CSV table of C-alpha atoms in Angstrom, one decimal:
chain,number,residue,atom,x,y,z
R,1,MET,CA,14.5,-25.9,-21.2
R,2,LEU,CA,15.7,-24.8,-17.8
R,3,SER,CA,17.4,-27.5,-15.6
R,4,PHE,CA,15.9,-28.5,-12.3
R,5,LYS,CA,18.8,-26.8,-10.6
R,6,HIS,CA,17.7,-23.5,-12.1
R,7,GLU,CA,14.1,-24.1,-11.0
R,8,VAL,CA,15.4,-24.7,-7.5
R,9,PHE,CA,17.4,-21.5,-7.6
R,10,LEU,CA,14.4,-19.6,-8.8
R,11,GLU,CA,12.3,-20.8,-5.9
R,12,VAL,CA,14.9,-20.1,-3.3
R,13,ALA,CA,15.3,-16.6,-4.8
R,14,ARG,CA,11.5,-16.1,-4.6
R,15,GLN,CA,11.2,-17.3,-1.0
R,16,LEU,CA,14.6,-16.1,0.2
R,17,SER,CA,14.5,-19.3,2.3
R,18,PHE,CA,16.0,-22.8,1.7
R,19,THR,CA,13.4,-24.2,4.1
R,20,LYS,CA,10.4,-22.6,2.3
R,21,ALA,CA,11.7,-23.6,-1.1
R,22,SER,CA,12.1,-27.2,0.0
R,23,GLN,CA,8.4,-27.2,1.1
R,24,VAL,CA,7.2,-25.7,-2.2
R,25,LEU,CA,9.2,-28.1,-4.3
R,26,TYR,CA,8.7,-31.1,-2.1
R,27,ILE,CA,12.3,-32.0,-1.8
R,28,SER,CA,14.6,-32.0,1.3
R,29,GLN,CA,16.6,-29.0,2.4
R,30,PRO,CA,19.9,-30.8,1.9
R,31,ALA,CA,18.9,-31.4,-1.7
R,32,ILE,CA,18.1,-27.7,-2.1
R,33,THR,CA,21.5,-26.8,-0.8
R,34,LYS,CA,23.2,-29.3,-3.1
R,35,HIS,CA,21.6,-27.9,-6.2
R,36,ILE,CA,22.6,-24.3,-5.2
R,37,GLN,CA,26.1,-25.4,-4.6
R,38,GLN,CA,26.3,-27.1,-8.0
R,39,LEU,CA,25.1,-23.9,-9.7
R,40,GLU,CA,27.7,-21.8,-7.7
R,41,GLU,CA,30.4,-24.2,-8.9
R,42,GLN,CA,29.1,-24.0,-12.5
R,43,TYR,CA,29.1,-20.2,-12.5
R,44,LYS,CA,32.1,-19.9,-10.2
R,45,ALA,CA,30.2,-17.3,-8.1
R,46,SER,CA,28.3,-17.1,-4.9
R,47,LEU,CA,24.6,-16.7,-5.5
R,48,PHE,CA,23.4,-16.1,-2.0
R,49,GLU,CA,24.7,-14.1,0.9
R,50,ARG,CA,24.0,-15.8,4.2
R,51,LYS,CA,23.6,-13.7,7.4
R,52,GLY,CA,22.6,-15.9,10.3
R,53,SER,CA,19.2,-17.5,9.4
R,54,GLN,CA,18.5,-15.0,6.6
R,55,ILE,CA,19.7,-15.0,3.0
R,56,SER,CA,19.8,-12.5,0.2
R,57,LEU,CA,20.9,-12.5,-3.4
R,58,THR,CA,24.4,-11.5,-4.3
R,59,GLU,CA,25.0,-9.4,-7.4
R,60,ALA,CA,25.7,-12.6,-9.4
R,61,GLY,CA,22.5,-14.1,-8.0
R,62,ARG,CA,20.5,-11.0,-9.1
R,63,ILE,CA,22.0,-11.3,-12.6
R,64,LEU,CA,21.1,-15.0,-12.8
R,65,LEU,CA,17.6,-14.4,-11.5
R,66,ASP,CA,17.0,-11.8,-14.2
R,67,PHE,CA,18.1,-14.2,-17.0
R,68,ILE,CA,16.1,-17.1,-15.6
R,69,GLN,CA,12.9,-15.1,-15.4
R,70,ARG,CA,13.4,-14.0,-19.0
R,71,ALA,CA,14.1,-17.6,-20.0
R,72,LYS,CA,11.0,-18.9,-18.2
R,73,ALA,CA,8.9,-16.3,-20.2
R,74,ILE,CA,10.5,-17.5,-23.5
R,75,GLU,CA,9.9,-21.1,-22.5
R,76,LYS,CA,6.2,-20.5,-21.9
R,77,GLN,CA,5.8,-18.5,-25.1
R,78,LEU,CA,7.6,-21.3,-27.1
R,79,GLU,CA,5.3,-24.0,-25.7
R,80,TYR,CA,2.3,-22.0,-26.7
R,81,GLU,CA,3.5,-21.0,-30.2
R,82,ILE,CA,4.7,-24.5,-31.1
R,83,ASN,CA,1.4,-26.1,-30.2
R,84,THR,CA,-0.8,-23.4,-31.9
R,85,TYR,CA,1.0,-22.6,-35.2
R,86,ARG,CA,-1.1,-25.2,-37.1
R,87,ASP,CA,-4.3,-25.0,-35.0
R,88,LYS,CA,-5.0,-22.2,-32.4
R,89,PHE,CA,-7.5,-24.5,-30.6
R,90,HIS,CA,-4.7,-26.9,-29.7
R,91,ALA,CA,-3.1,-24.5,-27.3
R,92,LYS,CA,-0.8,-25.9,-24.6
R,93,GLY,CA,1.0,-24.0,-21.9
R,94,GLU,CA,0.8,-22.6,-18.4
R,95,LEU,CA,-0.9,-19.4,-17.3
R,96,LYS,CA,-0.5,-18.1,-13.8
R,97,LEU,CA,-3.2,-15.6,-13.0
R,98,GLY,CA,-3.5,-13.1,-10.2
R,99,ALA,CA,-6.8,-11.3,-9.4
R,100,SER,CA,-8.1,-8.9,-6.9
R,101,THR,CA,-10.8,-10.3,-4.6
R,102,THR,CA,-13.9,-9.2,-6.4
R,103,VAL,CA,-12.6,-10.5,-9.8
R,104,ALA,CA,-11.4,-13.8,-8.3
R,105,LEU,CA,-14.7,-14.5,-6.5
R,106,TYR,CA,-17.4,-13.1,-8.8
R,107,ILE,CA,-16.1,-12.3,-12.3
R,108,ILE,CA,-13.3,-14.7,-13.4
R,109,PRO,CA,-14.7,-18.2,-12.3
R,110,PRO,CA,-17.2,-18.6,-15.2
R,111,ILE,CA,-14.5,-17.5,-17.7
R,112,LEU,CA,-12.0,-20.1,-16.3
R,113,SER,CA,-14.6,-22.8,-16.6
R,114,THR,CA,-15.4,-22.0,-20.2
R,115,PHE,CA,-11.7,-21.4,-21.1
R,116,ARG,CA,-10.8,-24.8,-19.6
R,117,ARG,CA,-13.4,-26.6,-21.7
R,118,LYS,CA,-12.2,-25.0,-24.9
R,119,PHE,CA,-8.4,-25.3,-24.1
R,120,PRO,CA,-8.1,-28.4,-21.9
R,121,ASP,CA,-4.3,-28.6,-22.3
R,122,VAL,CA,-3.7,-25.1,-20.8
R,123,ARG,CA,-2.7,-25.3,-17.2
R,124,ILE,CA,-4.2,-22.4,-15.3
R,125,SER,CA,-3.7,-21.3,-11.7
R,126,LEU,CA,-5.3,-18.4,-9.9
R,127,VAL,CA,-4.1,-16.5,-6.8
R,128,ASN,CA,-6.6,-14.2,-5.0
R,129,ARG,CA,-5.0,-11.2,-3.4
R,130,ASN,CA,-5.8,-7.5,-2.9
R,131,THR,CA,-4.9,-5.1,-5.7
R,132,GLU,CA,-1.6,-4.0,-4.2
R,133,ASN,CA,-0.4,-7.6,-3.7
R,134,VAL,CA,-1.5,-8.7,-7.2
R,135,LEU,CA,0.7,-5.8,-8.6
R,136,LYS,CA,3.6,-6.9,-6.4
R,137,ALA,CA,3.2,-10.6,-7.6
R,138,MET,CA,3.3,-9.4,-11.2
R,139,LEU,CA,6.5,-7.4,-10.6
R,140,ASP,CA,8.1,-10.3,-8.7
R,141,HIS,CA,7.3,-12.6,-11.7
R,142,GLU,CA,5.0,-14.8,-9.6
R,143,ILE,CA,2.2,-14.5,-12.1
R,144,ASP,CA,1.9,-14.0,-15.8
R,145,LEU,CA,-1.3,-12.0,-16.0
R,146,GLY,CA,-3.1,-9.9,-13.4
R,147,ILE,CA,-6.6,-8.3,-13.1
R,148,ILE,CA,-6.9,-5.4,-10.8
R,149,GLU,CA,-9.0,-2.3,-10.2
R,150,GLY,CA,-7.8,1.3,-10.5
R,151,LYS,CA,-4.9,2.9,-12.3
R,152,ASN,CA,-2.6,3.5,-9.4
R,153,LYS,CA,1.0,2.6,-10.2
R,154,MET,CA,0.0,1.5,-13.7
R,155,SER,CA,3.2,3.0,-15.1
R,156,MET,CA,5.0,0.1,-13.6
R,157,VAL,CA,3.1,-2.4,-15.9
R,158,ASN,CA,1.3,-2.5,-19.2
R,159,SER,CA,-2.5,-2.2,-18.7
R,160,GLU,CA,-5.6,-2.9,-20.8
R,161,SER,CA,-9.2,-2.1,-19.9
R,162,PHE,CA,-11.4,-5.1,-19.0
R,163,ILE,CA,-14.8,-4.5,-17.3
R,164,ALA,CA,-16.6,-2.0,-15.2
R,165,ASP,CA,-18.1,-2.6,-11.7
R,166,GLU,CA,-20.2,-0.6,-9.3
R,167,ILE,CA,-19.5,-0.3,-5.6
R,168,ILE,CA,-22.7,0.3,-3.6
R,169,PRO,CA,-23.5,1.1,0.1
R,170,VAL,CA,-25.4,-1.7,1.7
R,171,CYS,CA,-26.6,-2.8,5.2
R,172,SER,CA,-28.3,-5.7,6.8
R,173,SER,CA,-32.1,-5.7,6.4
R,174,GLN,CA,-32.1,-5.9,10.2
R,175,SER,CA,-30.0,-2.8,10.7
R,176,TYR,CA,-31.7,0.4,11.8
R,177,LEU,CA,-30.1,2.0,8.8
R,178,ALA,CA,-32.4,0.1,6.5
R,179,LYS,CA,-35.4,2.0,7.8
R,180,LYS,CA,-34.5,5.1,5.8
R,181,ILE,CA,-32.9,4.0,2.5
R,182,LYS,CA,-32.0,7.5,1.3
R,183,TYR,CA,-29.3,9.6,3.0
R,184,SER,CA,-27.2,12.7,2.4
R,185,ILE,CA,-23.4,12.7,2.0
R,186,ASP,CA,-23.0,14.3,5.4
R,187,ASP,CA,-24.9,11.5,7.1
R,188,LEU,CA,-21.9,9.3,6.3
R,189,ARG,CA,-20.0,11.1,9.0
R,190,THR,CA,-22.1,9.6,11.8
R,191,MET,CA,-23.2,6.3,10.3
R,192,PRO,CA,-21.3,3.1,11.5
R,193,ILE,CA,-19.2,2.0,8.6
R,194,ALA,CA,-17.2,-1.2,8.0
R,195,LEU,CA,-14.4,-1.0,5.4
R,196,ARG,CA,-12.0,-3.3,3.6
R,197,GLU,CA,-8.3,-3.6,4.6
R,198,ARG,CA,-5.6,-1.1,3.5
R,199,GLY,CA,-4.2,-2.1,0.1
R,200,SER,CA,-7.7,-3.1,-1.1
R,201,GLY,CA,-8.8,-1.6,-4.5
R,202,THR,CA,-12.3,-1.3,-3.2
R,203,LEU,CA,-11.1,0.9,-0.3
R,204,SER,CA,-9.0,3.0,-2.7
R,205,VAL,CA,-12.1,3.8,-4.8
R,206,VAL,CA,-14.2,4.5,-1.7
R,207,LYS,CA,-11.5,6.8,-0.3
R,208,HIS,CA,-11.1,8.6,-3.7
R,209,VAL,CA,-14.9,9.2,-4.2
R,210,LEU,CA,-15.6,10.3,-0.7
R,211,GLY,CA,-12.6,12.6,-0.8
R,212,SER,CA,-14.1,14.3,-3.9
R,213,HIS,CA,-17.1,15.1,-1.7
R,214,GLY,CA,-14.9,16.5,1.1
R,215,ILE,CA,-15.0,13.5,3.4
R,216,LYS,CA,-11.8,12.0,4.7
R,217,MET,CA,-11.4,8.5,6.2
R,218,THR,CA,-10.8,10.2,9.5
R,219,ASP,CA,-14.2,11.8,9.3
R,220,LEU,CA,-16.0,8.4,9.3
R,221,ASN,CA,-17.2,6.3,12.2
R,222,ILE,CA,-15.3,3.2,11.3
R,223,THR,CA,-16.5,0.2,13.2
R,224,MET,CA,-14.3,-2.5,11.6
R,225,ARG,CA,-11.7,-3.1,8.9
R,226,LEU,CA,-11.8,-6.6,7.3
R,227,GLY,CA,-9.6,-8.4,4.9
R,228,GLY,CA,-11.6,-9.6,1.9
R,229,THR,CA,-15.0,-9.1,0.3
R,230,GLU,CA,-16.7,-12.1,1.9
R,231,ALA,CA,-15.5,-11.2,5.4
R,232,LEU,CA,-16.9,-7.6,5.0
R,233,LYS,CA,-20.2,-8.9,3.6
R,234,ASN,CA,-20.7,-11.4,6.3
R,235,PHE,CA,-19.9,-8.8,9.0
R,236,VAL,CA,-22.4,-6.4,7.5
R,237,LEU,CA,-25.0,-9.1,7.4
R,238,ALA,CA,-24.6,-9.6,11.2
R,239,ASP,CA,-24.1,-6.0,12.2
R,240,ASP,CA,-25.7,-2.6,12.0
R,241,SER,CA,-22.9,-1.1,10.0
R,242,LEU,CA,-23.0,0.1,6.4
R,243,GLY,CA,-20.5,-1.5,4.0
R,244,PHE,CA,-19.3,-0.5,0.5
R,245,LEU,CA,-19.3,-3.6,-1.6
R,246,SER,CA,-19.3,-4.6,-5.3
R,247,SER,CA,-22.9,-5.0,-6.6
R,248,ARG,CA,-21.7,-8.3,-8.1
R,249,ALA,CA,-20.7,-9.5,-4.6
R,250,VAL,CA,-24.1,-8.8,-3.0
R,251,SER,CA,-26.6,-9.5,-5.8
R,252,LYS,CA,-27.8,-12.7,-4.2
R,253,GLU,CA,-28.2,-11.2,-0.8
R,254,LEU,CA,-30.1,-8.2,-2.2
R,255,ALA,CA,-32.4,-10.4,-4.1
R,256,ALA,CA,-33.0,-12.6,-1.0
R,257,GLY,CA,-33.7,-9.5,1.1
R,258,GLU,CA,-30.9,-10.1,3.5
R,259,LEU,CA,-29.1,-6.9,2.5
R,260,VAL,CA,-30.6,-3.6,1.5
R,261,ARG,CA,-29.0,-1.0,-0.9
R,262,LEU,CA,-28.8,2.5,0.6
R,263,TYR,CA,-28.9,5.5,-1.7
R,264,ILE,CA,-26.5,8.4,-0.8
R,265,ASP,CA,-27.3,11.7,-2.6
R,266,ASN,CA,-24.9,12.4,-5.6
R,267,LEU,CA,-22.7,9.4,-4.6
R,268,SER,CA,-21.7,7.2,-7.5
R,269,MET,CA,-18.8,4.7,-7.3
R,270,ILE,CA,-18.0,3.1,-10.7
R,271,ARG,CA,-14.6,1.4,-11.0
R,272,HIS,CA,-12.8,-0.3,-13.9
R,273,PHE,CA,-10.9,-3.5,-13.8
R,274,TYR,CA,-7.7,-3.8,-15.9
R,275,PHE,CA,-5.6,-6.6,-17.2
R,276,ILE,CA,-1.9,-6.0,-16.3
R,277,GLN,CA,1.2,-7.5,-17.7
R,278,ARG,CA,4.9,-6.8,-17.3
R,279,HIS,CA,6.4,-4.4,-19.9
R,280,GLY,CA,7.6,-6.6,-22.8
R,281,ASP,CA,5.1,-9.4,-22.2
R,282,GLU,CA,2.2,-7.7,-24.2
R,283,ASN,CA,2.6,-10.0,-27.2
R,284,HIS,CA,2.7,-13.2,-25.2
R,285,GLY,CA,0.3,-15.5,-27.1
R,286,LEU,CA,-1.4,-17.2,-24.2
R,287,ASN,CA,-1.9,-13.9,-22.3
R,288,ASP,CA,-3.4,-12.4,-25.4
R,289,ALA,CA,-5.7,-15.4,-26.0
R,290,PHE,CA,-7.0,-15.2,-22.5
R,291,ILE,CA,-7.6,-11.5,-22.6
R,292,LYS,CA,-9.6,-11.7,-25.8
R,293,PHE,CA,-11.5,-14.7,-24.6
R,294,SER,CA,-12.4,-12.9,-21.3
R,295,LYS,CA,-13.6,-9.8,-23.1
R,296,ASN,CA,-15.7,-11.9,-25.6
R,297,HIS,CA,-17.3,-13.8,-22.7
R,298,TYR,CA,-18.7,-10.7,-21.1
R,299,ASN,CA,-19.5,-8.8,-24.4
R,300,MET,CA,-21.9,-11.6,-25.2
R,301,LYS,CA,-23.7,-10.9,-22.0
R,302,LEU,CA,-23.8,-7.1,-22.1
C-alpha cells in the first residue's frame, strides 16, 4: 500500500500546485509541504523545481511519479483480484471512468446504475469531458478507463469497439428551416449552423463527413460554437440554426415535436464509440469486467 506521503506527492505532481493539491486532499498547504520534504529527505533528492510561483517535476520527481502510477495500478488490480478469486460477484475496488459528452449524458448512466446494484462494493467515479480531454486524462493517469468516439490518436492507447451512434441535423420546430425538411449538400453552405467546440468528437465527425463531400468548415455560415451537447441542443431549440447532434441526445425533443430532423441528400454520419485503456492495462480485472458488462447491457436491447 502506498503511504499518504506518496498520495500527496501524486496529487501535487498532477496539479503542479501545492495550493490546488491541498484543496483536493483537504489538508493545509504547510502539511503538503511537510510531506514533500519528508519524501525528499527519504529519497535524498529534490522532487520539484520551484520557479517563482510555479513548480515542475525534477528528473527524480518524474522517476518517482512513474513508479507511483504503476504501483497504484497494481494496488487496484490486487484489491479486485483478492476479492473476486472465490466469487466474481464479490468484486471490490475503485474504477475511475472518463467519457465524452454524449456517452456520459445518454449512454453510460443506465449502465452505471445497473452495475452499482450488482457490484455495490465497487467505487465508481465518472468525469465528463470532450474526446480530446478524455484521452489526455487517460494518458495523465487521471482515469482508468475511457469511452470516446473516433479513432484519432488511438495508437497512443489500447482501444476496443463499444457501440455505434448516429449524428443527425436538427433544428427547432419554430425555425424557418423546418418548413422544408429535405435539403441538398450545397444548401449547407448558406444555412445558419451551430457547432460544438473544438476538441469535440462530434465536431470531428461532422468535419470529416462534410469534408468527404467537398465542404470545409470555412464554407459554412457558423452562427455559434458551444461547449457541450446540452448547450448546443438548447441553443438550437431557441434559435433558427441547424445543429448536428446525436440522435440519442435529441430523441425526447423529436418525439415532443420541439425539434425537427432535417434530411440532407446523401449525408450519413455514423460514429463509433470505443473503450480506451493505457497500453499494459488491458488485462485489468475491473476494467475488463466493466467493459463486458457494458456490452452485454446494450446487446440485450439491440
